mmCIF file of C-alpha atoms and ligand atoms in Angstrom:
data_model
loop_
_atom_site.group_PDB
_atom_site.id
_atom_site.type_symbol
_atom_site.label_atom_id
_atom_site.label_comp_id
_atom_site.label_asym_id
_atom_site.label_seq_id
_atom_site.Cartn_x
_atom_site.Cartn_y
_atom_site.Cartn_z
ATOM 1 C CA MET A 1 0.000 0.000 0.000
ATOM 2 C CA GLY A 2 1.181 3.509 -0.756
ATOM 3 C CA THR A 3 1.117 6.614 1.354
ATOM 4 C CA ALA A 4 -2.157 7.919 2.801
ATOM 5 C CA ILE A 5 -3.048 11.611 3.077
ATOM 6 C CA VAL A 6 -5.638 12.838 5.579
ATOM 7 C CA THR A 7 -6.666 16.498 5.299
ATOM 8 C CA GLY A 8 -7.851 18.103 8.515
ATOM 9 C CA GLY A 9 -5.747 15.430 10.184
ATOM 10 C CA ALA A 10 -4.608 17.627 13.063
ATOM 11 C CA SER A 11 -7.957 17.539 14.875
ATOM 12 C CA GLY A 12 -11.173 15.661 15.521
ATOM 13 C CA ILE A 13 -12.333 13.071 12.987
ATOM 14 C CA GLY A 14 -9.252 13.544 10.794
ATOM 15 C CA LEU A 15 -6.897 12.961 13.695
ATOM 16 C CA ALA A 16 -8.750 9.818 14.782
ATOM 17 C CA THR A 17 -8.479 8.590 11.192
ATOM 18 C CA VAL A 18 -4.741 9.284 11.062
ATOM 19 C CA VAL A 19 -4.263 7.241 14.245
ATOM 20 C CA LEU A 20 -6.308 4.289 12.975
ATOM 21 C CA LEU A 21 -4.589 4.166 9.593
ATOM 22 C CA ALA A 22 -1.124 4.503 11.113
ATOM 23 C CA ARG A 23 -1.835 1.817 13.701
ATOM 24 C CA ALA A 24 -2.860 -0.440 10.812
ATOM 25 C CA GLY A 25 0.635 0.011 9.408
ATOM 26 C CA ARG A 26 0.019 2.817 6.914
ATOM 27 C CA LYS A 27 2.400 5.725 6.356
ATOM 28 C CA VAL A 28 0.175 8.766 6.801
ATOM 29 C CA GLY A 29 0.628 12.406 5.830
ATOM 30 C CA ILE A 30 -1.268 14.735 8.146
ATOM 31 C CA ALA A 31 -2.402 17.646 5.970
ATOM 32 C CA ASP A 32 -3.679 20.687 7.835
ATOM 33 C CA ARG A 33 -3.492 24.479 7.813
ATOM 34 C CA ASN A 34 -3.129 24.778 11.597
ATOM 35 C CA ALA A 35 0.671 24.701 11.770
ATOM 36 C CA ASP A 36 1.016 24.626 15.580
ATOM 37 C CA GLN A 37 -1.526 21.868 16.101
ATOM 38 C CA LEU A 38 -0.043 19.960 13.157
ATOM 39 C CA ALA A 39 3.460 20.070 14.624
ATOM 40 C CA SER A 40 2.391 18.960 18.100
ATOM 41 C CA VAL A 41 0.102 16.151 16.875
ATOM 42 C CA CYS A 42 2.783 14.897 14.519
ATOM 43 C CA ALA A 43 5.462 14.870 17.216
ATOM 44 C CA GLU A 44 3.153 13.079 19.649
ATOM 45 C CA LEU A 45 2.233 10.340 17.171
ATOM 46 C CA GLN A 46 5.815 9.901 15.991
ATOM 47 C CA ALA A 47 6.821 9.453 19.642
ATOM 48 C CA GLN A 48 4.319 6.578 19.758
ATOM 49 C CA GLY A 49 6.186 4.964 16.870
ATOM 50 C CA LEU A 50 3.586 5.766 14.212
ATOM 51 C CA ALA A 51 4.774 6.508 10.654
ATOM 52 C CA VAL A 52 3.194 9.936 10.256
ATOM 53 C CA PHE A 53 4.541 13.127 8.730
ATOM 54 C CA ALA A 54 3.325 16.720 8.481
ATOM 55 C CA VAL A 55 1.949 18.252 5.276
ATOM 56 C CA PRO A 56 1.206 21.902 6.008
ATOM 57 C CA LEU A 57 -1.341 23.171 3.496
ATOM 58 C CA ASP A 58 -4.541 25.102 3.023
ATOM 59 C CA VAL A 59 -7.010 23.096 0.932
ATOM 60 C CA THR A 60 -8.368 26.291 -0.655
ATOM 61 C CA ASP A 61 -5.003 26.790 -2.379
ATOM 62 C CA ARG A 62 -5.232 24.538 -5.445
ATOM 63 C CA ALA A 63 -1.673 25.119 -6.625
ATOM 64 C CA GLY A 64 -0.413 24.641 -3.059
ATOM 65 C CA CYS A 65 -2.241 21.304 -2.805
ATOM 66 C CA ALA A 66 -0.705 20.122 -6.079
ATOM 67 C CA ALA A 67 2.776 21.187 -4.975
ATOM 68 C CA ALA A 68 2.357 19.512 -1.586
ATOM 69 C CA MET A 69 1.168 16.246 -3.146
ATOM 70 C CA ALA A 70 4.152 16.270 -5.536
ATOM 71 C CA GLU A 71 6.500 16.822 -2.613
ATOM 72 C CA VAL A 72 4.933 13.919 -0.721
ATOM 73 C CA GLU A 73 5.520 11.667 -3.720
ATOM 74 C CA ALA A 74 9.158 12.737 -3.927
ATOM 75 C CA THR A 75 9.941 12.471 -0.228
ATOM 76 C CA GLN A 76 7.504 9.911 1.248
ATOM 77 C CA GLY A 77 6.416 7.703 -1.642
ATOM 78 C CA ALA A 78 3.426 7.717 -3.977
ATOM 79 C CA ILE A 79 -0.042 8.356 -2.585
ATOM 80 C CA SER A 80 -2.670 5.608 -2.858
ATOM 81 C CA THR A 81 -5.248 6.881 -0.340
ATOM 82 C CA VAL A 82 -6.764 10.326 0.207
ATOM 83 C CA VAL A 83 -9.194 11.129 3.036
ATOM 84 C CA THR A 84 -10.701 14.626 2.974
ATOM 85 C CA CYS A 85 -11.613 15.639 6.524
ATOM 86 C CA ALA A 86 -10.645 19.330 6.357
ATOM 87 C CA GLY A 87 -13.766 21.357 6.924
ATOM 88 C CA ILE A 88 -15.407 24.187 8.805
ATOM 89 C CA ALA A 89 -18.871 25.055 10.021
ATOM 90 C CA ALA A 90 -19.682 28.761 9.923
ATOM 91 C CA VAL A 91 -22.867 30.697 10.480
ATOM 92 C CA SER A 92 -24.426 31.337 7.066
ATOM 93 C CA ARG A 93 -28.032 32.507 6.961
ATOM 94 C CA ILE A 94 -29.566 33.485 3.666
ATOM 95 C CA GLY A 95 -30.167 37.181 3.142
ATOM 96 C CA ASP A 96 -27.898 38.117 6.024
ATOM 97 C CA GLU A 97 -25.011 39.927 4.376
ATOM 98 C CA ALA A 98 -23.025 39.947 7.609
ATOM 99 C CA ASN A 99 -22.905 36.174 7.341
ATOM 100 C CA ALA A 100 -22.406 35.865 3.596
ATOM 101 C CA ALA A 101 -18.721 35.263 4.205
ATOM 102 C CA GLY A 102 -19.742 32.051 5.970
ATOM 103 C CA TRP A 103 -21.257 30.736 2.744
ATOM 104 C CA ASP A 104 -18.129 31.638 0.758
ATOM 105 C CA ARG A 105 -15.749 29.996 3.243
ATOM 106 C CA GLU A 106 -17.819 26.821 3.573
ATOM 107 C CA ILE A 107 -18.001 26.344 -0.178
ATOM 108 C CA ALA A 108 -14.298 27.187 -0.577
ATOM 109 C CA ILE A 109 -13.042 24.844 2.151
ATOM 110 C CA ASN A 110 -15.604 22.040 2.393
ATOM 111 C CA LEU A 111 -16.412 21.621 -1.300
ATOM 112 C CA THR A 112 -13.702 23.224 -3.442
ATOM 113 C CA GLY A 113 -11.057 22.175 -0.911
ATOM 114 C CA THR A 114 -12.173 18.554 -1.309
ATOM 115 C CA TYR A 115 -11.830 18.881 -5.072
ATOM 116 C CA ASN A 116 -8.433 20.579 -4.780
ATOM 117 C CA ILE A 117 -6.722 17.904 -2.731
ATOM 118 C CA ILE A 118 -8.075 15.040 -4.833
ATOM 119 C CA ALA A 119 -7.021 16.887 -7.983
ATOM 120 C CA GLY A 120 -3.553 17.404 -6.532
ATOM 121 C CA ALA A 121 -3.125 13.677 -5.934
ATOM 122 C CA ILE A 122 -5.013 12.351 -8.953
ATOM 123 C CA ALA A 123 -2.014 11.412 -11.089
ATOM 124 C CA GLN A 124 -0.566 9.357 -8.225
ATOM 125 C CA LEU A 125 -3.925 7.731 -7.498
ATOM 126 C CA LYS A 126 -4.299 6.755 -11.158
ATOM 127 C CA ALA A 127 -0.820 5.247 -11.174
ATOM 128 C CA SER A 128 -1.506 3.195 -8.029
ATOM 129 C CA PRO A 129 -2.623 -0.417 -8.630
ATOM 130 C CA SER A 130 -5.565 0.050 -6.264
ATOM 131 C CA ALA A 131 -6.385 3.404 -4.761
ATOM 132 C CA SER A 132 -9.176 4.892 -2.727
ATOM 133 C CA VAL A 133 -10.588 8.245 -1.744
ATOM 134 C CA VAL A 134 -12.904 8.831 1.192
ATOM 135 C CA THR A 135 -14.700 12.168 1.335
ATOM 136 C CA ILE A 136 -16.525 13.529 4.363
ATOM 137 C CA SER A 137 -20.002 14.909 3.900
ATOM 138 C CA SER A 138 -22.509 15.212 6.741
ATOM 139 C CA VAL A 139 -26.048 14.188 7.500
ATOM 140 C CA VAL A 140 -26.705 17.903 6.917
ATOM 141 C CA GLY A 141 -25.894 17.262 3.242
ATOM 142 C CA MET A 142 -28.974 15.018 3.129
ATOM 143 C CA ARG A 143 -31.296 16.391 5.788
ATOM 144 C CA SER A 144 -31.405 19.937 7.159
ATOM 145 C CA GLY A 145 -29.609 20.804 10.383
ATOM 146 C CA PHE A 146 -28.861 24.012 12.283
ATOM 147 C CA ALA A 147 -28.982 27.395 10.504
ATOM 148 C CA GLU A 148 -26.205 26.618 8.049
ATOM 149 C CA VAL A 149 -27.120 27.062 4.405
ATOM 150 C CA GLY A 150 -23.500 27.157 3.253
ATOM 151 C CA TYR A 151 -22.582 24.094 5.254
ATOM 152 C CA ALA A 152 -25.562 22.101 3.940
ATOM 153 C CA ALA A 153 -24.887 23.115 0.333
ATOM 154 C CA SER A 154 -21.168 22.368 0.596
ATOM 155 C CA LYS A 155 -21.834 18.931 2.070
ATOM 156 C CA GLY A 156 -24.493 18.143 -0.540
ATOM 157 C CA GLY A 157 -21.894 19.106 -3.131
ATOM 158 C CA VAL A 158 -19.436 16.652 -1.615
ATOM 159 C CA LEU A 159 -21.993 13.854 -2.089
ATOM 160 C CA ALA A 160 -22.439 14.710 -5.768
ATOM 161 C CA LEU A 161 -18.689 15.054 -6.252
ATOM 162 C CA THR A 162 -18.151 11.641 -4.674
ATOM 163 C CA ARG A 163 -20.641 9.863 -6.908
ATOM 164 C CA GLN A 164 -19.342 11.541 -10.032
ATOM 165 C CA LEU A 165 -15.718 10.741 -9.209
ATOM 166 C CA ALA A 166 -16.627 7.137 -8.381
ATOM 167 C CA ARG A 167 -18.068 6.778 -11.844
ATOM 168 C CA GLU A 168 -15.221 8.527 -13.647
ATOM 169 C CA LEU A 169 -12.367 6.923 -11.718
ATOM 170 C CA ALA A 170 -13.519 3.291 -11.584
ATOM 171 C CA ALA A 171 -11.678 2.755 -14.871
ATOM 172 C CA PHE A 172 -8.460 3.584 -13.027
ATOM 173 C CA ASP A 173 -9.223 1.197 -10.155
ATOM 174 C CA ILE A 174 -9.813 4.111 -7.802
ATOM 175 C CA ARG A 175 -12.712 3.679 -5.393
ATOM 176 C CA VAL A 176 -14.377 6.872 -4.147
ATOM 177 C CA ASN A 177 -16.715 6.735 -1.161
ATOM 178 C CA CYS A 178 -18.206 9.142 1.322
ATOM 179 C CA VAL A 179 -18.805 8.996 5.065
ATOM 180 C CA ALA A 180 -21.620 11.198 6.342
ATOM 181 C CA PRO A 181 -21.216 11.739 10.077
ATOM 182 C CA GLY A 182 -24.041 12.797 12.345
ATOM 183 C CA TYR A 183 -23.196 15.156 15.199
ATOM 184 C CA VAL A 184 -19.783 14.294 16.612
ATOM 185 C CA ALA A 185 -17.990 15.590 19.725
ATOM 186 C CA THR A 186 -15.055 17.493 18.192
ATOM 187 C CA PRO A 187 -13.659 21.038 18.467
ATOM 188 C CA MET A 188 -15.837 21.962 15.458
ATOM 189 C CA LEU A 189 -19.052 21.127 17.236
ATOM 190 C CA ALA A 190 -17.917 22.872 20.419
ATOM 191 C CA GLY A 191 -17.977 26.120 18.415
ATOM 192 C CA GLY A 192 -21.382 25.416 16.889
ATOM 193 C CA ALA A 193 -24.807 26.936 17.351
ATOM 194 C CA GLY A 194 -27.648 25.762 19.554
ATOM 195 C CA ASP A 195 -28.139 23.298 22.368
ATOM 196 C CA VAL A 196 -26.703 20.135 20.926
ATOM 197 C CA GLN A 197 -28.062 17.724 23.535
ATOM 198 C CA ASP A 198 -31.608 18.988 22.949
ATOM 199 C CA TRP A 199 -31.072 18.381 19.250
ATOM 200 C CA MET A 200 -29.769 14.872 19.962
ATOM 201 C CA ASP A 201 -32.740 14.014 22.160
ATOM 202 C CA ILE A 202 -35.229 15.064 19.502
ATOM 203 C CA HIS A 203 -33.496 13.986 16.293
ATOM 204 C CA THR A 204 -31.090 11.135 17.050
ATOM 205 C CA PRO A 205 -32.456 7.742 18.139
ATOM 206 C CA MET A 206 -29.233 6.947 20.017
ATOM 207 C CA LYS A 207 -29.566 10.284 21.859
ATOM 208 C CA ARG A 208 -25.862 10.995 22.051
ATOM 209 C CA LEU A 209 -23.083 12.577 20.067
ATOM 210 C CA GLY A 210 -20.765 10.370 18.051
ATOM 211 C CA ARG A 211 -17.101 9.997 18.908
ATOM 212 C CA SER A 212 -14.387 10.768 16.368
ATOM 213 C CA GLU A 213 -13.126 7.189 16.623
ATOM 214 C CA GLU A 214 -16.556 5.862 15.605
ATOM 215 C CA ILE A 215 -16.424 7.896 12.393
ATOM 216 C CA ALA A 216 -12.778 6.987 11.775
ATOM 217 C CA GLU A 217 -13.599 3.249 11.900
ATOM 218 C CA ALA A 218 -15.970 3.649 8.951
ATOM 219 C CA ILE A 219 -13.474 5.783 7.020
ATOM 220 C CA ALA A 220 -10.640 3.332 7.632
ATOM 221 C CA PHE A 221 -12.783 0.399 6.512
ATOM 222 C CA LEU A 222 -13.563 2.107 3.206
ATOM 223 C CA THR A 223 -9.828 2.552 2.515
ATOM 224 C CA THR A 224 -9.083 -1.169 2.871
ATOM 225 C CA ASP A 225 -9.337 -4.119 0.515
ATOM 226 C CA ALA A 226 -12.230 -5.359 2.674
ATOM 227 C CA ALA A 227 -14.221 -2.683 0.817
ATOM 228 C CA SER A 228 -12.874 -3.672 -2.608
ATOM 229 C CA TYR A 229 -16.317 -3.740 -4.313
ATOM 230 C CA ILE A 230 -17.640 -0.584 -2.663
ATOM 231 C CA THR A 231 -17.511 2.635 -4.659
ATOM 232 C CA GLY A 232 -19.817 5.623 -4.933
ATOM 233 C CA ALA A 233 -21.332 4.721 -1.565
ATOM 234 C CA VAL A 234 -22.458 7.132 1.123
ATOM 235 C CA LEU A 235 -22.189 5.645 4.593
ATOM 236 C CA PRO A 236 -24.011 7.555 7.326
ATOM 237 C CA VAL A 237 -22.452 7.145 10.772
ATOM 238 C CA ASP A 238 -25.025 9.087 12.724
ATOM 239 C CA GLY A 239 -26.685 7.254 15.616
ATOM 240 C CA GLY A 240 -29.792 6.910 13.435
ATOM 241 C CA TYR A 241 -30.270 10.625 12.597
ATOM 242 C CA LEU A 242 -31.244 9.871 8.998
ATOM 243 C CA CYS A 243 -33.799 7.188 9.820
ATOM 244 C CA VAL A 244 -36.065 9.564 11.764
HETATM 245 P P1 LIG B 301 -12.274 19.866 13.572
HETATM 246 O O1 LIG B 301 -12.503 21.339 13.619
HETATM 247 O O2 LIG B 301 -11.968 19.128 14.822
HETATM 248 O O3 LIG B 301 -11.110 19.542 12.519
HETATM 249 C C1 LIG B 301 -11.079 20.144 11.254
HETATM 250 C C2 LIG B 301 -9.625 20.265 10.833
HETATM 251 O O4 LIG B 301 -9.624 20.798 9.508
HETATM 252 C C3 LIG B 301 -8.803 21.225 11.715
HETATM 253 O O5 LIG B 301 -7.596 20.620 12.104
HETATM 254 C C4 LIG B 301 -8.569 22.414 10.798
HETATM 255 O O6 LIG B 301 -7.329 23.077 11.044
HETATM 256 C C5 LIG B 301 -8.586 21.752 9.431
HETATM 257 N N1 LIG B 301 -8.897 22.719 8.383
HETATM 258 C C6 LIG B 301 -9.916 23.603 8.344
HETATM 259 N N2 LIG B 301 -9.835 24.351 7.249
HETATM 260 C C7 LIG B 301 -8.745 23.927 6.560
HETATM 261 C C8 LIG B 301 -8.141 24.333 5.353
HETATM 262 N N3 LIG B 301 -8.634 25.348 4.627
HETATM 263 N N4 LIG B 301 -7.044 23.677 4.929
HETATM 264 C C9 LIG B 301 -6.498 22.674 5.667
HETATM 265 N N5 LIG B 301 -7.029 22.264 6.838
HETATM 266 C C10 LIG B 301 -8.140 22.895 7.279
HETATM 267 O O7 LIG B 301 -13.569 19.292 12.849
HETATM 268 P P2 LIG B 301 -14.213 17.814 12.784
HETATM 269 O O8 LIG B 301 -15.458 17.868 13.542
HETATM 270 O O9 LIG B 301 -13.208 16.772 13.028
HETATM 271 O O10 LIG B 301 -14.638 17.801 11.239
HETATM 272 C C11 LIG B 301 -13.986 16.989 10.268
HETATM 273 C C12 LIG B 301 -14.918 16.862 9.076
HETATM 274 O O11 LIG B 301 -16.098 16.179 9.487
HETATM 275 C C13 LIG B 301 -15.371 18.215 8.503
HETATM 276 O O12 LIG B 301 -15.437 18.132 7.101
HETATM 277 C C14 LIG B 301 -16.750 18.368 9.064
HETATM 278 O O13 LIG B 301 -17.564 19.190 8.246
HETATM 279 C C15 LIG B 301 -17.229 16.930 9.090
HETATM 280 N N6 LIG B 301 -18.330 16.698 9.990
HETATM 281 C C16 LIG B 301 -18.225 16.977 11.330
HETATM 282 C C17 LIG B 301 -19.310 16.776 12.152
HETATM 283 C C18 LIG B 301 -19.278 17.086 13.623
HETATM 284 O O14 LIG B 301 -20.351 17.054 14.253
HETATM 285 N N7 LIG B 301 -18.122 17.355 14.232
HETATM 286 C C19 LIG B 301 -20.586 16.257 11.624
HETATM 287 C C20 LIG B 301 -20.554 15.969 10.218
HETATM 288 C C21 LIG B 301 -19.470 16.186 9.440
#
């Protein structure tokens, strides 16, 4: 297996995914824009003997993503797995110009950023004998959530991108799947709007937040040969949010 890249790997779901993949023996590049957090996470995991390395980047910078992926190939070996966890949740209400920047940032990071990193690695993925991409949408991409029009639209876009790429890239033996988490206890949610436990009680049959590790298990599975006939799939990991 080649090198794995996890964007947003310095925190939350991305970090839990980095740990799982590295513990399974993968060499993992932690790609994140938060340089301080990236350095400390990387040092901590390396001290545990895990084969991780830092890839400082901002997923909104398409040329920067391409350059970073080329550098990974040159210094760490060709990439065969990409997991796109980098994302933000901002307040973005329609008609509220003060919050219009939220829409722009969510589309730029969550949707275009997903495209950018996959595009940056695509030549290496095509050259790999069996490659996989796992994108991260959200239940909010399929069912409405808090007041987040930009977030919902960006995550719905990730679903469409995933299906389209699965179709286009199957010829290159690249599987492309999507995990759609429900509400998960991470730093992102801590900054979010509303009373989350109330929301859980009403909308989630399991009546609790997910843990990053529970999402990472699904992501890791989709990267392995155990999922060799799965492509274009959307796997909700949501405590039942979507079945209500
Ligand atoms: P988090 O805030 O803990 O981690 C996100 C990471 O992405 C951070 O390390 C941050 O520095 C990085 N990042 C943000 N913008 C970036 C950029 N432009 N370039 C490079 N790195 C960037 O968030 P969490 O909760 O782990 O979220 C991970 C993914 O899961 C996101 O796509 C999020 O939308 C999605 N998700 C999270 C849910 C939750 O309830 N926490 C629910 C559903 C989906």
